[in-house]
Amino acid sequence: LAARAQGVSVAALLGGAVRDRMPAYASGPFFKTGDDPYRDFERETERYLKKNFRAVKPRGGFNPRADGVMANGLRKVIGTDAALMVDINQGYTARAAIESARRMDEAGLLWIEEPVQPDDIPGYRSVARAVPVAIAGGEALASLRAYREFLEAGTLSVLQPDLAVCGGYSGFRQIAALGLAFGLPVMPHVFGTTVNFHASMQMAAVVEGHRGGGPMPYPFMEYDMMDNPLLALCPPPPLTPDGTLPVPTGPGTGIELTPAMLEPWIVSHWTETL
């Protein structure tokens, strides 16, 4: 609101963008119902590549052996120049996560995300010490103290606060400062609505950059590949041929969202009286 009142972007209000575009990764494919949850992963990934994505983050966590087959198969699909990450979605014990990571080793993953439950510091520490690939997480952590405890335990290599969970722009900036103190990259976890997506783009435009081994420096933007009508209300800008997203420079987050646009999704109304 403050940025809109001044006619500037949130990034400008936060001190100014240090980048005008950033790499985006396709957040998908997702598990399917039935006996083979990984079916169609390769076909869907080929579709993402045609949309100019140069980084893909499929879901894993069904079982370690299947994870290895999936990840190694997708590496052949995307080639050696694109980035591949796997999101376990808190699905494993530490021991199973370690086995999964070892079976996916030949895929050359950029990171493995949320291998165990989000508050399991000993589990994260065990996984981080046992495997060479970077461990990412933090989307479910809501406070600066929680991040500090994780980092002091040597658990994470990539921090992923979610603006909708960690306290918005202010909370994210505190976590970003903590990440800078530990020399770790910080990038938004982005899921849900167009509001979160565009707010996260503004935040990602001002954070410290890092070379993490992927096709371009961090931060990356997460791009939900599901059929998400709340993201389609104000769609993200199209990817450029090099797989990046241009950062909107309009007032606020750069989108115009009206009550009428939300009307189809409202299921109840109420009035608060004081």
PDB file of C-alpha atoms in Angstrom:
ATOM      1  CA  LEU A   1       0.000   0.000   0.000  1.00  0.00           C
ATOM      2  CA  ALA A   2       2.832   2.390   0.808  1.00  0.00           C
ATOM      3  CA  ALA A   3       4.487   1.654  -2.540  1.00  0.00           C
ATOM      4  CA  ARG A   4       1.230   2.136  -4.445  1.00  0.00           C
ATOM      5  CA  ALA A   5       0.595   5.422  -2.643  1.00  0.00           C
ATOM      6  CA  GLN A   6       4.002   6.663  -3.817  1.00  0.00           C
ATOM      7  CA  GLY A   7       3.577   5.259  -7.336  1.00  0.00           C
ATOM      8  CA  VAL A   8       6.631   2.994  -7.066  1.00  0.00           C
ATOM      9  CA  SER A   9       7.246  -0.736  -6.927  1.00  0.00           C
ATOM     10  CA  VAL A  10       7.708  -2.581  -3.650  1.00  0.00           C
ATOM     11  CA  ALA A  11      11.277  -3.343  -4.737  1.00  0.00           C
ATOM     12  CA  ALA A  12      11.951   0.373  -5.140  1.00  0.00           C
ATOM     13  CA  LEU A  13      10.456   1.090  -1.720  1.00  0.00           C
ATOM     14  CA  LEU A  14      12.671  -1.609  -0.185  1.00  0.00           C
ATOM     15  CA  GLY A  15      15.782   0.125  -1.485  1.00  0.00           C
ATOM     16  CA  GLY A  16      15.803  -0.706  -5.168  1.00  0.00           C
ATOM     17  CA  ALA A  17      15.973  -3.839  -7.286  1.00  0.00           C
ATOM     18  CA  VAL A  18      19.424  -5.318  -7.896  1.00  0.00           C
ATOM     19  CA  ARG A  19      18.122  -7.344 -10.866  1.00  0.00           C
ATOM     20  CA  ASP A  20      15.438  -6.757 -13.483  1.00  0.00           C
ATOM     21  CA  ARG A  21      14.898 -10.445 -14.265  1.00  0.00           C
ATOM     22  CA  MET A  22      15.521 -13.753 -12.570  1.00  0.00           C
ATOM     23  CA  PRO A  23      15.508 -17.426 -13.516  1.00  0.00           C
ATOM     24  CA  ALA A  24      12.286 -19.316 -12.882  1.00  0.00           C
ATOM     25  CA  TYR A  25      11.907 -23.012 -12.218  1.00  0.00           C
ATOM     26  CA  ALA A  26       8.900 -25.129 -13.095  1.00  0.00           C
ATOM     27  CA  SER A  27       7.458 -26.435  -9.834  1.00  0.00           C
ATOM     28  CA  GLY A  28       6.235 -29.849 -11.006  1.00  0.00           C
ATOM     29  CA  PRO A  29       5.452 -32.498 -12.113  1.00  0.00           C
ATOM     30  CA  PHE A  30       3.341 -33.777  -9.222  1.00  0.00           C
ATOM     31  CA  PHE A  31       2.372 -37.271  -8.094  1.00  0.00           C
ATOM     32  CA  LYS A  32      -0.515 -39.005  -9.830  1.00  0.00           C
ATOM     33  CA  THR A  33      -3.014 -41.348  -8.224  1.00  0.00           C
ATOM     34  CA  GLY A  34      -2.687 -45.062  -8.873  1.00  0.00           C
ATOM     35  CA  ASP A  35       0.144 -47.576  -8.907  1.00  0.00           C
ATOM     36  CA  ASP A  36       2.700 -45.356 -10.661  1.00  0.00           C
ATOM     37  CA  PRO A  37       2.733 -41.868  -9.118  1.00  0.00           C
ATOM     38  CA  TYR A  38       5.604 -40.816 -11.414  1.00  0.00           C
ATOM     39  CA  ARG A  39       3.845 -41.618 -14.661  1.00  0.00           C
ATOM     40  CA  ASP A  40       3.922 -38.854 -17.265  1.00  0.00           C
ATOM     41  CA  PHE A  41       6.772 -37.017 -15.465  1.00  0.00           C
ATOM     42  CA  GLU A  42       8.992 -37.098 -18.527  1.00  0.00           C
ATOM     43  CA  ARG A  43       6.232 -35.984 -20.882  1.00  0.00           C
ATOM     44  CA  GLU A  44       5.245 -33.099 -18.582  1.00  0.00           C
ATOM     45  CA  THR A  45       8.864 -32.047 -18.191  1.00  0.00           C
ATOM     46  CA  GLU A  46       9.252 -31.909 -21.965  1.00  0.00           C
ATOM     47  CA  ARG A  47       6.277 -29.546 -22.010  1.00  0.00           C
ATOM     48  CA  TYR A  48       7.972 -27.292 -19.427  1.00  0.00           C
ATOM     49  CA  LEU A  49      11.102 -27.123 -21.554  1.00  0.00           C
ATOM     50  CA  LYS A  50       9.022 -25.952 -24.511  1.00  0.00           C
ATOM     51  CA  LYS A  51       7.813 -23.080 -22.292  1.00  0.00           C
ATOM     52  CA  ASN A  52      11.464 -21.969 -21.924  1.00  0.00           C
ATOM     53  CA  PHE A  53      12.074 -23.292 -18.404  1.00  0.00           C
ATOM     54  CA  ARG A  54      15.714 -24.162 -17.754  1.00  0.00           C
ATOM     55  CA  ALA A  55      15.094 -25.527 -14.263  1.00  0.00           C
ATOM     56  CA  VAL A  56      12.566 -28.120 -13.081  1.00  0.00           C
ATOM     57  CA  LYS A  57      11.558 -29.277  -9.597  1.00  0.00           C
ATOM     58  CA  PRO A  58       9.528 -32.518  -9.639  1.00  0.00           C
ATOM     59  CA  ARG A  59       8.079 -34.115  -6.521  1.00  0.00           C
ATOM     60  CA  GLY A  60       9.700 -37.144  -4.956  1.00  0.00           C
ATOM     61  CA  GLY A  61       9.208 -39.153  -1.803  1.00  0.00           C
ATOM     62  CA  PHE A  62       7.207 -42.190  -2.905  1.00  0.00           C
ATOM     63  CA  ASN A  63      10.138 -44.514  -2.232  1.00  0.00           C
ATOM     64  CA  PRO A  64      13.891 -44.073  -2.630  1.00  0.00           C
ATOM     65  CA  ARG A  65      14.286 -46.552  -5.477  1.00  0.00           C
ATOM     66  CA  ALA A  66      11.503 -44.914  -7.501  1.00  0.00           C
ATOM     67  CA  ASP A  67      13.012 -41.484  -6.765  1.00  0.00           C
ATOM     68  CA  GLY A  68      16.276 -42.592  -8.310  1.00  0.00           C
ATOM     69  CA  VAL A  69      14.637 -43.914 -11.460  1.00  0.00           C
ATOM     70  CA  MET A  70      12.578 -40.729 -11.799  1.00  0.00           C
ATOM     71  CA  ALA A  71      15.420 -38.252 -11.240  1.00  0.00           C
ATOM     72  CA  ASN A  72      17.912 -40.053 -13.462  1.00  0.00           C
ATOM     73  CA  GLY A  73      15.290 -40.329 -16.200  1.00  0.00           C
ATOM     74  CA  LEU A  74      14.477 -36.605 -16.036  1.00  0.00           C
ATOM     75  CA  ARG A  75      18.154 -35.685 -16.249  1.00  0.00           C
ATOM     76  CA  LYS A  76      18.261 -37.408 -19.633  1.00  0.00           C
ATOM     77  CA  VAL A  77      15.203 -35.400 -20.705  1.00  0.00           C
ATOM     78  CA  ILE A  78      16.467 -31.951 -19.686  1.00  0.00           C
ATOM     79  CA  GLY A  79      20.125 -32.439 -20.601  1.00  0.00           C
ATOM     80  CA  THR A  80      23.198 -31.289 -18.731  1.00  0.00           C
ATOM     81  CA  ASP A  81      22.704 -27.522 -19.011  1.00  0.00           C
ATOM     82  CA  ALA A  82      19.379 -27.255 -17.150  1.00  0.00           C
ATOM     83  CA  ALA A  83      18.913 -27.431 -13.374  1.00  0.00           C
ATOM     84  CA  LEU A  84      17.070 -30.285 -11.684  1.00  0.00           C
ATOM     85  CA  MET A  85      15.853 -30.202  -8.072  1.00  0.00           C
ATOM     86  CA  VAL A  86      13.585 -32.634  -6.206  1.00  0.00           C
ATOM     87  CA  ASP A  87      11.024 -31.679  -3.556  1.00  0.00           C
ATOM     88  CA  ILE A  88      10.330 -34.480  -1.066  1.00  0.00           C
ATOM     89  CA  ASN A  89       7.547 -32.427   0.610  1.00  0.00           C
ATOM     90  CA  GLN A  90       8.449 -33.585   4.142  1.00  0.00           C
ATOM     91  CA  GLY A  91       7.808 -37.171   3.078  1.00  0.00           C
ATOM     92  CA  TYR A  92      10.657 -39.235   4.557  1.00  0.00           C
ATOM     93  CA  THR A  93      12.481 -40.233   7.677  1.00  0.00           C
ATOM     94  CA  ALA A  94      16.111 -39.154   7.692  1.00  0.00           C
ATOM     95  CA  ARG A  95      17.316 -42.637   6.771  1.00  0.00           C
ATOM     96  CA  ALA A  96      14.953 -42.912   3.792  1.00  0.00           C
ATOM     97  CA  ALA A  97      15.882 -39.382   2.659  1.00  0.00           C
ATOM     98  CA  ILE A  98      19.572 -40.320   2.699  1.00  0.00           C
ATOM     99  CA  GLU A  99      18.908 -43.438   0.638  1.00  0.00           C
ATOM    100  CA  SER A 100      16.805 -41.422  -1.819  1.00  0.00           C
ATOM    101  CA  ALA A 101      19.551 -38.794  -2.207  1.00  0.00           C
ATOM    102  CA  ARG A 102      22.152 -41.474  -2.907  1.00  0.00           C
ATOM    103  CA  ARG A 103      19.954 -43.134  -5.530  1.00  0.00           C
ATOM    104  CA  MET A 104      19.468 -39.738  -7.221  1.00  0.00           C
ATOM    105  CA  ASP A 105      23.165 -38.876  -7.121  1.00  0.00           C
ATOM    106  CA  GLU A 106      23.800 -39.467 -10.831  1.00  0.00           C
ATOM    107  CA  ALA A 107      21.077 -36.925 -11.698  1.00  0.00           C
ATOM    108  CA  GLY A 108      23.285 -34.071 -10.458  1.00  0.00           C
ATOM    109  CA  LEU A 109      20.586 -32.337  -8.403  1.00  0.00           C
ATOM    110  CA  LEU A 110      20.915 -28.667  -7.562  1.00  0.00           C
ATOM    111  CA  TRP A 111      19.108 -29.253  -4.269  1.00  0.00           C
ATOM    112  CA  ILE A 112      16.807 -31.632  -2.390  1.00  0.00           C
ATOM    113  CA  GLU A 113      13.934 -29.832  -0.698  1.00  0.00           C
ATOM    114  CA  GLU A 114      12.218 -30.622   2.603  1.00  0.00           C
ATOM    115  CA  PRO A 115      13.452 -34.209   2.929  1.00  0.00           C
ATOM    116  CA  VAL A 116      11.995 -34.654   6.440  1.00  0.00           C
ATOM    117  CA  GLN A 117       9.403 -33.009   8.684  1.00  0.00           C
ATOM    118  CA  PRO A 118       9.884 -29.221   8.845  1.00  0.00           C
ATOM    119  CA  ASP A 119      10.697 -29.077  12.573  1.00  0.00           C
ATOM    120  CA  ASP A 120      13.028 -32.101  12.606  1.00  0.00           C
ATOM    121  CA  ILE A 121      16.374 -30.415  13.185  1.00  0.00           C
ATOM    122  CA  PRO A 122      18.226 -33.678  14.008  1.00  0.00           C
ATOM    123  CA  GLY A 123      16.799 -35.266  10.852  1.00  0.00           C
ATOM    124  CA  TYR A 124      17.856 -32.342   8.667  1.00  0.00           C
ATOM    125  CA  ARG A 125      21.314 -32.404  10.232  1.00  0.00           C
ATOM    126  CA  SER A 126      21.677 -36.134   9.577  1.00  0.00           C
ATOM    127  CA  VAL A 127      20.692 -35.744   5.919  1.00  0.00           C
ATOM    128  CA  ALA A 128      22.893 -32.687   5.376  1.00  0.00           C
ATOM    129  CA  ARG A 129      25.935 -34.486   6.802  1.00  0.00           C
ATOM    130  CA  ALA A 130      25.357 -37.690   4.858  1.00  0.00           C
ATOM    131  CA  VAL A 131      24.875 -36.427   1.300  1.00  0.00           C
ATOM    132  CA  PRO A 132      26.806 -33.937  -0.871  1.00  0.00           C
ATOM    133  CA  VAL A 133      23.797 -32.279  -2.513  1.00  0.00           C
ATOM    134  CA  ALA A 134      22.459 -28.997  -1.076  1.00  0.00           C
ATOM    135  CA  ILE A 135      19.478 -29.284   1.270  1.00  0.00           C
ATOM    136  CA  ALA A 136      16.758 -26.645   0.903  1.00  0.00           C
ATOM    137  CA  GLY A 137      13.858 -25.852   3.199  1.00  0.00           C
ATOM    138  CA  GLY A 138      12.185 -23.412   5.521  1.00  0.00           C
ATOM    139  CA  GLU A 139       8.828 -22.752   3.863  1.00  0.00           C
ATOM    140  CA  ALA A 140       7.003 -23.872   7.014  1.00  0.00           C
ATOM    141  CA  LEU A 141       9.189 -21.905   9.449  1.00  0.00           C
ATOM    142  CA  ALA A 142       7.402 -18.817  10.715  1.00  0.00           C
ATOM    143  CA  SER A 143       9.998 -17.002  12.805  1.00  0.00           C
ATOM    144  CA  LEU A 144      13.531 -15.676  12.734  1.00  0.00           C
ATOM    145  CA  ARG A 145      14.310 -17.763  15.815  1.00  0.00           C
ATOM    146  CA  ALA A 146      13.317 -20.974  14.031  1.00  0.00           C
ATOM    147  CA  TYR A 147      15.680 -20.167  11.159  1.00  0.00           C
ATOM    148  CA  ARG A 148      18.484 -19.312  13.562  1.00  0.00           C
ATOM    149  CA  GLU A 149      18.128 -22.681  15.301  1.00  0.00           C
ATOM    150  CA  PHE A 150      18.224 -24.510  11.962  1.00  0.00           C
ATOM    151  CA  LEU A 151      21.284 -22.638  10.754  1.00  0.00           C
ATOM    152  CA  GLU A 152      23.183 -23.046  14.004  1.00  0.00           C
ATOM    153  CA  ALA A 153      22.622 -26.802  13.626  1.00  0.00           C
ATOM    154  CA  GLY A 154      24.155 -26.798  10.126  1.00  0.00           C
ATOM    155  CA  THR A 155      21.043 -28.128   8.416  1.00  0.00           C
ATOM    156  CA  LEU A 156      20.227 -26.005   5.345  1.00  0.00           C
ATOM    157  CA  SER A 157      22.172 -24.831   2.311  1.00  0.00           C
ATOM    158  CA  VAL A 158      19.282 -22.940   0.663  1.00  0.00           C
ATOM    159  CA  LEU A 159      16.732 -20.949   2.675  1.00  0.00           C
ATOM    160  CA  GLN A 160      13.165 -20.755   1.359  1.00  0.00           C
ATOM    161  CA  PRO A 161      10.957 -18.521   3.506  1.00  0.00           C
ATOM    162  CA  ASP A 162       7.396 -18.028   2.307  1.00  0.00           C
ATOM    163  CA  LEU A 163       6.098 -14.457   2.543  1.00  0.00           C
ATOM    164  CA  ALA A 164       2.681 -15.777   3.596  1.00  0.00           C
ATOM    165  CA  VAL A 165       4.219 -17.655   6.546  1.00  0.00           C
ATOM    166  CA  CYS A 166       7.342 -15.814   7.719  1.00  0.00           C
ATOM    167  CA  GLY A 167       5.887 -12.355   8.341  1.00  0.00           C
ATOM    168  CA  GLY A 168       5.695 -10.789   4.902  1.00  0.00           C
ATOM    169  CA  TYR A 169       8.365  -8.466   3.568  1.00  0.00           C
ATOM    170  CA  SER A 170       9.651  -7.525   7.022  1.00  0.00           C
ATOM    171  CA  GLY A 171      10.014 -11.106   8.198  1.00  0.00           C
ATOM    172  CA  PHE A 172      11.645 -12.142   4.932  1.00  0.00           C
ATOM    173  CA  ARG A 173      14.203  -9.333   5.149  1.00  0.00           C
ATOM    174  CA  GLN A 174      15.210 -10.447   8.642  1.00  0.00           C
ATOM    175  CA  ILE A 175      15.694 -14.025   7.425  1.00  0.00           C
ATOM    176  CA  ALA A 176      17.621 -12.770   4.401  1.00  0.00           C
ATOM    177  CA  ALA A 177      19.973 -10.875   6.730  1.00  0.00           C
ATOM    178  CA  LEU A 178      20.462 -14.053   8.763  1.00  0.00           C
ATOM    179  CA  GLY A 179      21.197 -15.988   5.585  1.00  0.00           C
ATOM    180  CA  LEU A 180      23.740 -13.351   4.586  1.00  0.00           C
ATOM    181  CA  ALA A 181      25.452 -13.720   7.969  1.00  0.00           C
ATOM    182  CA  PHE A 182      25.757 -17.473   7.350  1.00  0.00           C
ATOM    183  CA  GLY A 183      26.744 -17.028   3.694  1.00  0.00           C
ATOM    184  CA  LEU A 184      23.646 -18.853   2.408  1.00  0.00           C
ATOM    185  CA  PRO A 185      21.299 -18.041  -0.489  1.00  0.00           C
ATOM    186  CA  VAL A 186      17.735 -17.000   0.319  1.00  0.00           C
ATOM    187  CA  MET A 187      14.881 -17.205  -2.168  1.00  0.00           C
ATOM    188  CA  PRO A 188      11.100 -17.208  -1.787  1.00  0.00           C
ATOM    189  CA  HIS A 189       9.009 -20.324  -1.545  1.00  0.00           C
ATOM    190  CA  VAL A 190       6.046 -19.415  -3.756  1.00  0.00           C
ATOM    191  CA  PHE A 191       2.737 -21.211  -3.862  1.00  0.00           C
ATOM    192  CA  GLY A 192      -0.940 -20.350  -3.742  1.00  0.00           C
ATOM    193  CA  THR A 193      -2.075 -17.095  -5.298  1.00  0.00           C
ATOM    194  CA  THR A 194      -1.028 -14.366  -7.687  1.00  0.00           C
ATOM    195  CA  VAL A 195      -0.607 -12.074  -4.665  1.00  0.00           C
ATOM    196  CA  ASN A 196       2.072 -14.301  -3.168  1.00  0.00           C
ATOM    197  CA  PHE A 197       3.751 -14.794  -6.535  1.00  0.00           C
ATOM    198  CA  HIS A 198       4.059 -11.119  -7.433  1.00  0.00           C
ATOM    199  CA  ALA A 199       4.971 -10.100  -3.890  1.00  0.00           C
ATOM    200  CA  SER A 200       7.714 -12.721  -3.952  1.00  0.00           C
ATOM    201  CA  MET A 201       9.052 -11.391  -7.242  1.00  0.00           C
ATOM    202  CA  GLN A 202       9.462  -7.965  -5.658  1.00  0.00           C
ATOM    203  CA  MET A 203      11.242  -9.499  -2.682  1.00  0.00           C
ATOM    204  CA  ALA A 204      13.502 -11.674  -4.809  1.00  0.00           C
ATOM    205  CA  ALA A 205      14.492  -8.612  -6.834  1.00  0.00           C
ATOM    206  CA  VAL A 206      16.259  -7.060  -3.837  1.00  0.00           C
ATOM    207  CA  VAL A 207      17.971 -10.004  -2.098  1.00  0.00           C
ATOM    208  CA  GLU A 208      21.656 -10.851  -2.275  1.00  0.00           C
ATOM    209  CA  GLY A 209      22.672 -12.961  -5.270  1.00  0.00           C
ATOM    210  CA  HIS A 210      24.637 -16.217  -5.006  1.00  0.00           C
ATOM    211  CA  ARG A 211      26.237 -18.601  -7.455  1.00  0.00           C
ATOM    212  CA  GLY A 212      24.854 -21.947  -6.420  1.00  0.00           C
ATOM    213  CA  GLY A 213      25.955 -24.124  -9.326  1.00  0.00           C
ATOM    214  CA  GLY A 214      22.857 -23.814 -11.522  1.00  0.00           C
ATOM    215  CA  PRO A 215      22.537 -22.333 -15.015  1.00  0.00           C
ATOM    216  CA  MET A 216      22.145 -18.848 -13.498  1.00  0.00           C
ATOM    217  CA  PRO A 217      22.864 -17.286 -10.090  1.00  0.00           C
ATOM    218  CA  TYR A 218      20.307 -17.455  -7.279  1.00  0.00           C
ATOM    219  CA  PRO A 219      17.640 -16.376  -6.491  1.00  0.00           C
ATOM    220  CA  PHE A 220      15.281 -18.508  -8.555  1.00  0.00           C
ATOM    221  CA  MET A 221      11.522 -17.947  -8.723  1.00  0.00           C
ATOM    222  CA  GLU A 222       9.218 -20.900  -8.103  1.00  0.00           C
ATOM    223  CA  TYR A 223       6.497 -21.185 -10.756  1.00  0.00           C
ATOM    224  CA  ASP A 224       3.507 -23.402  -9.893  1.00  0.00           C
ATOM    225  CA  MET A 225       2.762 -25.627 -12.886  1.00  0.00           C
ATOM    226  CA  MET A 226      -0.613 -26.869 -11.637  1.00  0.00           C
ATOM    227  CA  ASP A 227      -3.880 -25.569 -13.037  1.00  0.00           C
ATOM    228  CA  ASN A 228      -4.191 -22.783 -10.471  1.00  0.00           C
ATOM    229  CA  PRO A 229      -7.008 -20.278 -11.085  1.00  0.00           C
ATOM    230  CA  LEU A 230      -5.840 -18.047  -8.208  1.00  0.00           C
ATOM    231  CA  LEU A 231      -2.488 -17.648  -9.945  1.00  0.00           C
ATOM    232  CA  ALA A 232      -4.175 -17.082 -13.310  1.00  0.00           C
ATOM    233  CA  LEU A 233      -6.173 -14.097 -11.963  1.00  0.00           C
ATOM    234  CA  CYS A 234      -3.158 -11.904 -12.745  1.00  0.00           C
ATOM    235  CA  PRO A 235      -0.796 -14.248 -14.575  1.00  0.00           C
ATOM    236  CA  PRO A 236       2.965 -13.965 -14.130  1.00  0.00           C
ATOM    237  CA  PRO A 237       4.828 -12.363 -17.011  1.00  0.00           C
ATOM    238  CA  PRO A 238       5.831 -14.837 -19.732  1.00  0.00           C
ATOM    239  CA  LEU A 239       9.263 -16.410 -19.567  1.00  0.00           C
ATOM    240  CA  THR A 240      11.891 -15.016 -21.890  1.00  0.00           C
ATOM    241  CA  PRO A 241      13.758 -17.448 -24.181  1.00  0.00           C
ATOM    242  CA  ASP A 242      16.588 -17.750 -21.648  1.00  0.00           C
ATOM    243  CA  GLY A 243      14.212 -18.980 -18.924  1.00  0.00           C
ATOM    244  CA  THR A 244      13.956 -15.778 -16.896  1.00  0.00           C
ATOM    245  CA  LEU A 245      11.053 -13.691 -15.629  1.00  0.00           C
ATOM    246  CA  PRO A 246      11.094  -9.899 -15.938  1.00  0.00           C
ATOM    247  CA  VAL A 247      10.405  -8.139 -12.639  1.00  0.00           C
ATOM    248  CA  PRO A 248       7.270  -5.918 -12.826  1.00  0.00           C
ATOM    249  CA  THR A 249       8.039  -2.245 -12.192  1.00  0.00           C
ATOM    250  CA  GLY A 250       4.498  -0.921 -11.772  1.00  0.00           C
ATOM    251  CA  PRO A 251       3.177   0.484  -8.484  1.00  0.00           C
ATOM    252  CA  GLY A 252       3.120  -1.959  -5.586  1.00  0.00           C
ATOM    253  CA  THR A 253       3.545  -5.503  -6.831  1.00  0.00           C
ATOM    254  CA  GLY A 254       2.708  -4.480 -10.390  1.00  0.00           C
ATOM    255  CA  ILE A 255      -0.737  -6.094 -10.576  1.00  0.00           C
ATOM    256  CA  GLU A 256      -4.264  -4.719 -10.480  1.00  0.00           C
ATOM    257  CA  LEU A 257      -6.546  -6.963  -8.418  1.00  0.00           C
ATOM    258  CA  THR A 258     -10.198  -5.986  -7.984  1.00  0.00           C
ATOM    259  CA  PRO A 259     -12.996  -7.435  -5.810  1.00  0.00           C
ATOM    260  CA  ALA A 260     -14.894  -8.381  -8.961  1.00  0.00           C
ATOM    261  CA  MET A 261     -12.016 -10.626 -10.052  1.00  0.00           C
ATOM    262  CA  LEU A 262     -12.284 -12.555  -6.784  1.00  0.00           C
ATOM    263  CA  GLU A 263     -16.064 -12.910  -6.823  1.00  0.00           C
ATOM    264  CA  PRO A 264     -16.147 -16.359  -8.514  1.00  0.00           C
ATOM    265  CA  TRP A 265     -14.048 -17.783  -5.675  1.00  0.00           C
ATOM    266  CA  ILE A 266     -15.942 -16.325  -2.702  1.00  0.00           C
ATOM    267  CA  VAL A 267     -17.987 -18.953  -0.857  1.00  0.00           C
ATOM    268  CA  SER A 268     -19.320 -16.880   2.035  1.00  0.00           C
ATOM    269  CA  HIS A 269     -19.706 -13.315   3.269  1.00  0.00           C
ATOM    270  CA  TRP A 270     -19.792 -11.878   6.771  1.00  0.00           C
ATOM    271  CA  THR A 271     -19.806  -8.484   8.436  1.00  0.00           C
ATOM    272  CA  GLU A 272     -17.694  -7.464  11.408  1.00  0.00           C
ATOM    273  CA  THR A 273     -19.271  -4.936  13.740  1.00  0.00           C
ATOM    274  CA  LEU A 274     -17.452  -3.061  16.493  1.00  0.00           C
TER     275      LEU A 274
END
